[in-house]
PDB file of C-alpha atoms in Angstrom:
ATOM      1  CA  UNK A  58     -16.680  -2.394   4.496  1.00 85.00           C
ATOM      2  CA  UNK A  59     -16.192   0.765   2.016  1.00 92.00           C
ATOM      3  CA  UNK A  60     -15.103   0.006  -0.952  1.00 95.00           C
ATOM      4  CA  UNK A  61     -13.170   2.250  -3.473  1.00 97.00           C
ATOM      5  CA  UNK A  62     -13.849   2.099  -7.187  1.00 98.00           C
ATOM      6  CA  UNK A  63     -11.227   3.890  -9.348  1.00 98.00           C
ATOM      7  CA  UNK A  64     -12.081   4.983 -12.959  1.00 97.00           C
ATOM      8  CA  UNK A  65     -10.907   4.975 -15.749  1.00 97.00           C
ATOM      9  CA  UNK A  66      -9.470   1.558 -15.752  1.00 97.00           C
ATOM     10  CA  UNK A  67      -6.838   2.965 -18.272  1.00 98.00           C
ATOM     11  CA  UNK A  68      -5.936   6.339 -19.135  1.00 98.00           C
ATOM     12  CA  UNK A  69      -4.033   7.027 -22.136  1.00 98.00           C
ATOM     13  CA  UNK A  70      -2.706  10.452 -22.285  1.00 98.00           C
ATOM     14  CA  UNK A  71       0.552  12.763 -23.945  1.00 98.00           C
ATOM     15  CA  UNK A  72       2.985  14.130 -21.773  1.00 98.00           C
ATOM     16  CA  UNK A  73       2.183  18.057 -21.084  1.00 98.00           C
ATOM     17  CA  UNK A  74      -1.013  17.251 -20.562  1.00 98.00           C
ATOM     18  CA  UNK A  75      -3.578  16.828 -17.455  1.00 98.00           C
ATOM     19  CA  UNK A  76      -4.609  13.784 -15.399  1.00 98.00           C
ATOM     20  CA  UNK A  77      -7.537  13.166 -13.446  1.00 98.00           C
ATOM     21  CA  UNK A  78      -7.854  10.469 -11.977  1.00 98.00           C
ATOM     22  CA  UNK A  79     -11.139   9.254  -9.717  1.00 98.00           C
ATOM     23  CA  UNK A  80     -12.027   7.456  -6.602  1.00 98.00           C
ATOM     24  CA  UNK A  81     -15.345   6.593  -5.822  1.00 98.00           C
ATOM     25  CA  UNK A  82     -16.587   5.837  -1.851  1.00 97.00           C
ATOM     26  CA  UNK A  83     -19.435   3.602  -1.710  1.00 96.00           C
ATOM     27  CA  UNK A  84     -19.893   5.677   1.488  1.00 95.00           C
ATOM     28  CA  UNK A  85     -18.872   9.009   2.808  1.00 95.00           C
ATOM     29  CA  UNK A  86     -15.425   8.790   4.332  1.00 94.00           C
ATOM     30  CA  UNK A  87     -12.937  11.027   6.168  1.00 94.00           C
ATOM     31  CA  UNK A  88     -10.946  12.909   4.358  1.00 92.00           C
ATOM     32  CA  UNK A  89      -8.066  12.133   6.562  1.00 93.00           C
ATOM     33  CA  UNK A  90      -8.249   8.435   6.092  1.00 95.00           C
ATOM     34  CA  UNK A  91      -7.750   9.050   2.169  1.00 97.00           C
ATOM     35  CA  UNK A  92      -4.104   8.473   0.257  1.00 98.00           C
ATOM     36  CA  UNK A  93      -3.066   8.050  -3.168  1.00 98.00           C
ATOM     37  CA  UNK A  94       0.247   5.823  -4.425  1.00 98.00           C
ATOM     38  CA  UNK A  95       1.915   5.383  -7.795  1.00 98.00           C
ATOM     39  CA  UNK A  96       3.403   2.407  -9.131  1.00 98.00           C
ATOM     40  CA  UNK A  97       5.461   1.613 -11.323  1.00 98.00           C
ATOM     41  CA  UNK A  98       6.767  -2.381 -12.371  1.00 97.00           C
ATOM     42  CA  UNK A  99       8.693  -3.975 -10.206  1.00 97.00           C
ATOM     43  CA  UNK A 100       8.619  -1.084  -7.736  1.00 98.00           C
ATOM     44  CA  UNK A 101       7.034  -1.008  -4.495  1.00 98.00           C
ATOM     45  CA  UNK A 102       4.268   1.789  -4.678  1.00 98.00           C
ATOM     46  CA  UNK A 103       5.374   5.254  -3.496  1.00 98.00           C
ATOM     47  CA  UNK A 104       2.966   7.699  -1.527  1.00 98.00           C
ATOM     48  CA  UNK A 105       1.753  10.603  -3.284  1.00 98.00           C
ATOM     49  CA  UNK A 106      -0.320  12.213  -1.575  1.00 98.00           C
ATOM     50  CA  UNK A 107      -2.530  11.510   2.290  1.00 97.00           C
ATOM     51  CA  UNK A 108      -5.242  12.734   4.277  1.00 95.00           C
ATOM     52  CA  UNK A 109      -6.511  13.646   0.347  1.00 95.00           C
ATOM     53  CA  UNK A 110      -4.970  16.605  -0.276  1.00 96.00           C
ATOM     54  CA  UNK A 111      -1.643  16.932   1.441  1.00 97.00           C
ATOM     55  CA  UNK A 112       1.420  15.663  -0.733  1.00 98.00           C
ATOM     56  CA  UNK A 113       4.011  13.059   0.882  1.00 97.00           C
ATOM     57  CA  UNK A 114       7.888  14.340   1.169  1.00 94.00           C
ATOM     58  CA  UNK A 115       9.612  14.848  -2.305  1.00 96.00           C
ATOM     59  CA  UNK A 116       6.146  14.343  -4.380  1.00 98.00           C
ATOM     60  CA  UNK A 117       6.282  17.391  -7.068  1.00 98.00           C
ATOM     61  CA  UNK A 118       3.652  19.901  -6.985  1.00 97.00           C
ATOM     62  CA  UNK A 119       1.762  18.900 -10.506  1.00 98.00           C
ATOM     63  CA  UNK A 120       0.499  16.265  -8.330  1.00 98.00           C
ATOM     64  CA  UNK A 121      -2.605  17.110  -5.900  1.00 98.00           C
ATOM     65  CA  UNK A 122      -5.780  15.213  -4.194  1.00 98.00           C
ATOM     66  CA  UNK A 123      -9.336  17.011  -3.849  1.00 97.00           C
ATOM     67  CA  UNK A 124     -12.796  15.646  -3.191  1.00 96.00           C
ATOM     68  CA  UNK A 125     -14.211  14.516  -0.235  1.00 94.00           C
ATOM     69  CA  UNK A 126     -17.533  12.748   0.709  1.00 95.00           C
ATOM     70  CA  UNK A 127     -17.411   9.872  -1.567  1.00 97.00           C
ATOM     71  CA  UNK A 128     -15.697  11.405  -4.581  1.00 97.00           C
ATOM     72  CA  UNK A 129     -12.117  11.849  -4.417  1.00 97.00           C
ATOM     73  CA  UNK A 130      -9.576  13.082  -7.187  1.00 98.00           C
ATOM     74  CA  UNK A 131      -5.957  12.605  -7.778  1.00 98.00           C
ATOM     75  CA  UNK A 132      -5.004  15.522 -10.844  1.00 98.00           C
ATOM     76  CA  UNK A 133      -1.600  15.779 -12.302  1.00 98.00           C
ATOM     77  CA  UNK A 134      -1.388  19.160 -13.722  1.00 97.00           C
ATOM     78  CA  UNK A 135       1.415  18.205 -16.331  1.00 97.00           C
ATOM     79  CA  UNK A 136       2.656  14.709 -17.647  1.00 98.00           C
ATOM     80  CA  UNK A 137       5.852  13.798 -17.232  1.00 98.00           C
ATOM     81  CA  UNK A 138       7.192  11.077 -18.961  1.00 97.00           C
ATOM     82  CA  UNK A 139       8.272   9.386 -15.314  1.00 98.00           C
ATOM     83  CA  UNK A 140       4.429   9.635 -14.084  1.00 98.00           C
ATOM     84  CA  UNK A 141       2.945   7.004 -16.423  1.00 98.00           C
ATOM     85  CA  UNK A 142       2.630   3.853 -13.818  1.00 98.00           C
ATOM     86  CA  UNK A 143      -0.589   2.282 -12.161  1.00 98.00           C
ATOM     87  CA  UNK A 144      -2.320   4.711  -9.727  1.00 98.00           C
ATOM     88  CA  UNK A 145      -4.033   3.293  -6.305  1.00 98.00           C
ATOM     89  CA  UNK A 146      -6.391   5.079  -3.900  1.00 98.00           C
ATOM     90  CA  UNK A 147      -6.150   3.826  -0.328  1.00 98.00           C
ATOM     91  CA  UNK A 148      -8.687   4.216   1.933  1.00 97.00           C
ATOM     92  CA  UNK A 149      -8.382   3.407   6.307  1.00 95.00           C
ATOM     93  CA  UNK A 150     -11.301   2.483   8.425  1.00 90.00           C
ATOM     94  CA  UNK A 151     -11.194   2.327  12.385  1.00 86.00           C
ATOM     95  CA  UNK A 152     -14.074  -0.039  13.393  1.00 82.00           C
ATOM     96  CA  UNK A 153     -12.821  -2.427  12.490  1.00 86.00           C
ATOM     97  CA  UNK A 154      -9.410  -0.962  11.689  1.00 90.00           C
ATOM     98  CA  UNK A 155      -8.765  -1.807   8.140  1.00 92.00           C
ATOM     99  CA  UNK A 156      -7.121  -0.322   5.089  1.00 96.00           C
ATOM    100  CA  UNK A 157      -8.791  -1.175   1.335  1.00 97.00           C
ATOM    101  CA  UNK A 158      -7.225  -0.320  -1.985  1.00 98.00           C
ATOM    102  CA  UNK A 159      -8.940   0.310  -5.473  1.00 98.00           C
ATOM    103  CA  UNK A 160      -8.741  -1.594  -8.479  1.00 98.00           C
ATOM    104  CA  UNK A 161      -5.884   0.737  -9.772  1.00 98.00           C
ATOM    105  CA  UNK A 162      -5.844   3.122 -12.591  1.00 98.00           C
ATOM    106  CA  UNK A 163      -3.008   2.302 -15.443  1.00 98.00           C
ATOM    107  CA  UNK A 164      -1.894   5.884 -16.856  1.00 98.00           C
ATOM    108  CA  UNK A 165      -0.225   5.286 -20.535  1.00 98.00           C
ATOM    109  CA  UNK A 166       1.353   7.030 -23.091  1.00 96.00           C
ATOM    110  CA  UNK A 167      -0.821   7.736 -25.928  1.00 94.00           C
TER     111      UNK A 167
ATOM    112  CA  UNK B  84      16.256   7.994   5.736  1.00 80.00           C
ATOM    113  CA  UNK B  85      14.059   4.950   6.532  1.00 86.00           C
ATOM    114  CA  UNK B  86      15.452   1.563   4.453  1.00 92.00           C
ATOM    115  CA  UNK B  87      13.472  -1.473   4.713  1.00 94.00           C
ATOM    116  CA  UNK B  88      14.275  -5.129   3.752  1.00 96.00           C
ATOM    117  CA  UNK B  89      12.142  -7.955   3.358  1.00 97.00           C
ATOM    118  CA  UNK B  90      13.592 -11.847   3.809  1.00 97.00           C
ATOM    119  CA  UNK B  91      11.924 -15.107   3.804  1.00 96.00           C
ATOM    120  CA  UNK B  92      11.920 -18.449   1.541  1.00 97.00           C
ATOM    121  CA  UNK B  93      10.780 -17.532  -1.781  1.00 96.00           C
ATOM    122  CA  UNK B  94       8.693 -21.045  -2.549  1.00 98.00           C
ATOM    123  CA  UNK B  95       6.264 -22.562  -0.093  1.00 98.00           C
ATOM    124  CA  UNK B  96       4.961 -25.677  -0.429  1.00 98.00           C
ATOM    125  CA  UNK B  97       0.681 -26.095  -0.281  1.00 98.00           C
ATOM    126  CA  UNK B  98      -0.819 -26.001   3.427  1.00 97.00           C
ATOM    127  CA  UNK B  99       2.886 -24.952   5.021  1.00 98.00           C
ATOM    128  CA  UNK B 100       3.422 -21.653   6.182  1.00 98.00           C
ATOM    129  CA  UNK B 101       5.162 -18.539   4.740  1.00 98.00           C
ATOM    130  CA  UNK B 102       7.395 -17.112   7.262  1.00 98.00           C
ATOM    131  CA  UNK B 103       8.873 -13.395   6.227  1.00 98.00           C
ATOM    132  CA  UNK B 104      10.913 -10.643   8.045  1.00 97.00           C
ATOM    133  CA  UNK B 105      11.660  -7.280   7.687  1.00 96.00           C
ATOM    134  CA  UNK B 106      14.458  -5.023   8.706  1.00 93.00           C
ATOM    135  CA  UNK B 107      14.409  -1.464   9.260  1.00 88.00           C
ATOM    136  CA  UNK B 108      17.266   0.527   9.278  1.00 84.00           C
ATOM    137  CA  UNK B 109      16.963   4.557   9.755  1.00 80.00           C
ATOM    138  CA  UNK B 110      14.128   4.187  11.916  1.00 75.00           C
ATOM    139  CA  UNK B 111      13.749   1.916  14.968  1.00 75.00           C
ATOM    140  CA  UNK B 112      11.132  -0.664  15.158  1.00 76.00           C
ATOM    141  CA  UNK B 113      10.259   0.347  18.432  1.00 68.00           C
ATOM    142  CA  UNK B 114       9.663   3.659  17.557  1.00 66.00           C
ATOM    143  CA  UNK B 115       5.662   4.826  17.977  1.00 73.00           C
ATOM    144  CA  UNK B 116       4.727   3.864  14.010  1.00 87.00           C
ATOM    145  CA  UNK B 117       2.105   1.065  13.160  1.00 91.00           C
ATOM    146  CA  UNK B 118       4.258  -1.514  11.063  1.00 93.00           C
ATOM    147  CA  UNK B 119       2.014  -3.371   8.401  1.00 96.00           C
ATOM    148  CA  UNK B 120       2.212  -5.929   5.509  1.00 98.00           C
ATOM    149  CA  UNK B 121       0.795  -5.388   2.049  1.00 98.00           C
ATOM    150  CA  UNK B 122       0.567  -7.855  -0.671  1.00 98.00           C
ATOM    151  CA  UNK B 123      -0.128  -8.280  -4.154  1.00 98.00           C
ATOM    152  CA  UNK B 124      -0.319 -11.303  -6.494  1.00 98.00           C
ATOM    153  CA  UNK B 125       1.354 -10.969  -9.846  1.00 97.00           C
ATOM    154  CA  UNK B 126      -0.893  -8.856 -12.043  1.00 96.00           C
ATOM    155  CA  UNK B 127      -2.861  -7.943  -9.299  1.00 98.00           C
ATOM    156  CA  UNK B 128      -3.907  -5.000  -7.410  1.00 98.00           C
ATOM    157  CA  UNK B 129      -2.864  -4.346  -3.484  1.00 98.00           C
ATOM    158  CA  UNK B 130      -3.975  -6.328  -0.783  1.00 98.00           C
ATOM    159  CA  UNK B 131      -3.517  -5.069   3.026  1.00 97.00           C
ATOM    160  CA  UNK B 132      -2.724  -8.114   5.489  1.00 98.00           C
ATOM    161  CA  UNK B 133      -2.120  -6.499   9.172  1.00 97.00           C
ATOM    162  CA  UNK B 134      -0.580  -4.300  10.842  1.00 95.00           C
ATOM    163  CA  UNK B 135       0.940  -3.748  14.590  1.00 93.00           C
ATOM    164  CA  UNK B 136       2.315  -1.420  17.223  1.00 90.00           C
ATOM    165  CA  UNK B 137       4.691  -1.992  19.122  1.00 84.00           C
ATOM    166  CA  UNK B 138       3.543  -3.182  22.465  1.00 84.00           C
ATOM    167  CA  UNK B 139       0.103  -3.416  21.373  1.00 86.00           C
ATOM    168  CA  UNK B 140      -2.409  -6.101  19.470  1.00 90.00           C
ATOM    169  CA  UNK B 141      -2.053  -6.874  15.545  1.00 94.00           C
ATOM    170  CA  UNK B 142      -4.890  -5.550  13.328  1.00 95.00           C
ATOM    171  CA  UNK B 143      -5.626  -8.348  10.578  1.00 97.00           C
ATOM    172  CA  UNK B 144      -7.692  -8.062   7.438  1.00 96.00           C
ATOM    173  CA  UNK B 145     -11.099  -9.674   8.280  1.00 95.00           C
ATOM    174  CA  UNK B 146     -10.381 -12.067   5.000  1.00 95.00           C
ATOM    175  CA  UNK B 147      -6.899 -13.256   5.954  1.00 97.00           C
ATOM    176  CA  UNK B 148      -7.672 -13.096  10.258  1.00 95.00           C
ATOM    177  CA  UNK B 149      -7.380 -17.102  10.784  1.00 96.00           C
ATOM    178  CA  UNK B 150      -4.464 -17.341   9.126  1.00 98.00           C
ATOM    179  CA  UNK B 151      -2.330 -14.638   9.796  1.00 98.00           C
ATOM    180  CA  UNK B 152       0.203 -13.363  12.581  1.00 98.00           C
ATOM    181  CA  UNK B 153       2.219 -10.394  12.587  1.00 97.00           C
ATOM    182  CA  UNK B 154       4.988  -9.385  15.174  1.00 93.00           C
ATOM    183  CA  UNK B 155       7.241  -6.906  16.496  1.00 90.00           C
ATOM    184  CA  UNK B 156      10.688  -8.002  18.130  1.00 85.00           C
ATOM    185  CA  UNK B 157      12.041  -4.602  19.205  1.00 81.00           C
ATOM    186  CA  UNK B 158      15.446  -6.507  20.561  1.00 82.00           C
ATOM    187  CA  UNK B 159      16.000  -7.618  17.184  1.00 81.00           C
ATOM    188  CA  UNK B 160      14.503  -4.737  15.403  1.00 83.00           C
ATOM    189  CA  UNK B 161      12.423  -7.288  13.303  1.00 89.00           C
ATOM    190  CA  UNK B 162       8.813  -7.122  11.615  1.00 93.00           C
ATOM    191  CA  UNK B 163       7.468 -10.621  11.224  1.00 96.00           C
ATOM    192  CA  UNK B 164       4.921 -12.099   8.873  1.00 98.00           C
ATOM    193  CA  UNK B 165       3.334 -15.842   9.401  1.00 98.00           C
ATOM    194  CA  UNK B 166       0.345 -17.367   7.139  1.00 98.00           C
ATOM    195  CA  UNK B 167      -0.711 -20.692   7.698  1.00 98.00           C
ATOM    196  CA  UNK B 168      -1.905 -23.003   5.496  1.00 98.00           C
ATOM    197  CA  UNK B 169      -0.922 -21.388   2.789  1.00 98.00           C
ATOM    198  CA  UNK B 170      -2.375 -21.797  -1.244  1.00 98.00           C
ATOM    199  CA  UNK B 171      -1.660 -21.016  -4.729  1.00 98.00           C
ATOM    200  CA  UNK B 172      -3.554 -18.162  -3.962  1.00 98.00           C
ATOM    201  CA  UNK B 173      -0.977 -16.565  -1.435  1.00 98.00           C
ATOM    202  CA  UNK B 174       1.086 -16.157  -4.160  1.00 98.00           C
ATOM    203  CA  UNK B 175       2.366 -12.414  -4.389  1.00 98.00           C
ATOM    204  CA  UNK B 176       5.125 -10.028  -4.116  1.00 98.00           C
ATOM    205  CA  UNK B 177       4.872  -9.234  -0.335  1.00 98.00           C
ATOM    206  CA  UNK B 178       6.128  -5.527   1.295  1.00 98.00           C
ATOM    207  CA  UNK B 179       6.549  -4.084   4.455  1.00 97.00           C
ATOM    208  CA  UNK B 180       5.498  -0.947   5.281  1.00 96.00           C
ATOM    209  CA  UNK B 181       5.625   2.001   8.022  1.00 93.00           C
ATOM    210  CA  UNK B 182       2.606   3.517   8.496  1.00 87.00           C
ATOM    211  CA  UNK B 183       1.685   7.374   9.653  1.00 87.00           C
ATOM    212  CA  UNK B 184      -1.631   9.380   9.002  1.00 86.00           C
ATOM    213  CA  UNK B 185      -3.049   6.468   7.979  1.00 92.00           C
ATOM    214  CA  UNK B 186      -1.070   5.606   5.271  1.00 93.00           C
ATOM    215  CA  UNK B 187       2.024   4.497   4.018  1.00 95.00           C
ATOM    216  CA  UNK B 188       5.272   6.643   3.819  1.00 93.00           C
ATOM    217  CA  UNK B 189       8.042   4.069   3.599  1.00 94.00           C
ATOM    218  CA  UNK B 190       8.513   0.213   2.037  1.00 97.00           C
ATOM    219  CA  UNK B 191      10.158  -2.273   1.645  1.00 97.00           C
ATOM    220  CA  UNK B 192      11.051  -3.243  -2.071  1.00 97.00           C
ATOM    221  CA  UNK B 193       9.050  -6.368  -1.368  1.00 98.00           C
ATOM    222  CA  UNK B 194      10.040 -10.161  -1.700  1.00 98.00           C
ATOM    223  CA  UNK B 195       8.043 -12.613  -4.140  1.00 98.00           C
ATOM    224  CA  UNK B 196       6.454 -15.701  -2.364  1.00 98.00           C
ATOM    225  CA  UNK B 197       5.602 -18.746  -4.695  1.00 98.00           C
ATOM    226  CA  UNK B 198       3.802 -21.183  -3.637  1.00 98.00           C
ATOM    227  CA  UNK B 199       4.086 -24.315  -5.488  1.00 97.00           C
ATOM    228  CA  UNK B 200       4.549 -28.092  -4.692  1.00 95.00           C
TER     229      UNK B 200
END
């Protein structure tokens, strides 16, 4: 089983500026199998962004995924006060099929 | 627009079993998407239970397997959720969830399950 380690465990940034956010493989994976949800309390998680790079209906452009192999990034270009929430990379694996989740990272306001 | 609604008793009593639904409206049930439940205990991060197709054989997480069924009912247009022998530890908020490139676009708002004597 891959599993995903997301750092920092916290981020505390100012709106205006830039996130980047990581998820660590403990193997290569497809790039495909790679998404990336925000949170926010008492909210079902929303997709971002899937197959790493390729943003989900609605999702603003100052969000994007990059990386591949076993290092994958989620950057927000620009904070907005609405995108401080808890961050999860998602991860699918056919054999057997299974889906895994990092830790989370918690973006705050500084 | 795909809406989805999960239902079930919100307290379980130790070793019963938590039953759940879920409702989709705006997208059939039947349609050709992999239907899955997520989970996650207050606090906690997000746990992936199963998933199915319609017409075809669940997927379980290796850790939950023995314990777990998940079901379509296309008539009823109905995702169903069983764990047996259930503990403090299955308490969380549980969602539904349609999956497509191997992910999740649409959820349910989720449904808290405590289970307490």
């Amino acid at each position: 089983e891959i599993v995903l380690t997301q750092s920092p465990g916290t981020l505390s940034l100012s709106p205006g500026e830039r996130a980047t956010l990581s998820c660590k493989a403990s193997q290569s994976v497809n790039s495909r199998d790679l998404a990336w949800y925000q949170q926010k309390p008492g909210q079902a998680p929303r997709l971002l962004i899937y197959g790493a790079s390729r943003r989900a209906t609605g999702i603003p452009d100052r969000f994007s995924g990059s990386g591949s192999g076993t290092d994958l990034t989620l950057t927000i270009s620009r904070l907005e006060p609405e995108d401080f929430a808890v961050y999860y990379c998602q991860l699918y694996g056919s054999s057997p099929p299974m889906y895994t989740f990092g830790q989370g990272t918690k973006l705050e306001i500084k | 627009q795909v809406h989805l609604q999960e239902s079930g008793p919100g307290l379980v009593k130790p070793s019963g079993t938590l039953s759940l639904t879920c409702a989709a409206s705006g997208a059939s049930i039947g349609s050709d998407s992999w239907w899955s439940w997520v989970r996650q205990p207050p606090g906690k991060g997000l746990e992936w239970i199963g998933e199915v197709y319609p017409g075809g054989s669940p997927n379980y997480n290796p850790s939950l397997k023995s314990r777990v069924a998940i079901s379509v009912d296309e008539s009823k247009k109905q995702l169903s959720l069983e764990v047996n022998s259930v503990t403090v530890a299955d308490t969380a908020v549980y969602y539904c969830a349609r999956g497509a490139e191997y992910s999740w676009h649409y959820w349910g708002q989720g449904t808290l399950v405590t289970v307490s004597s």
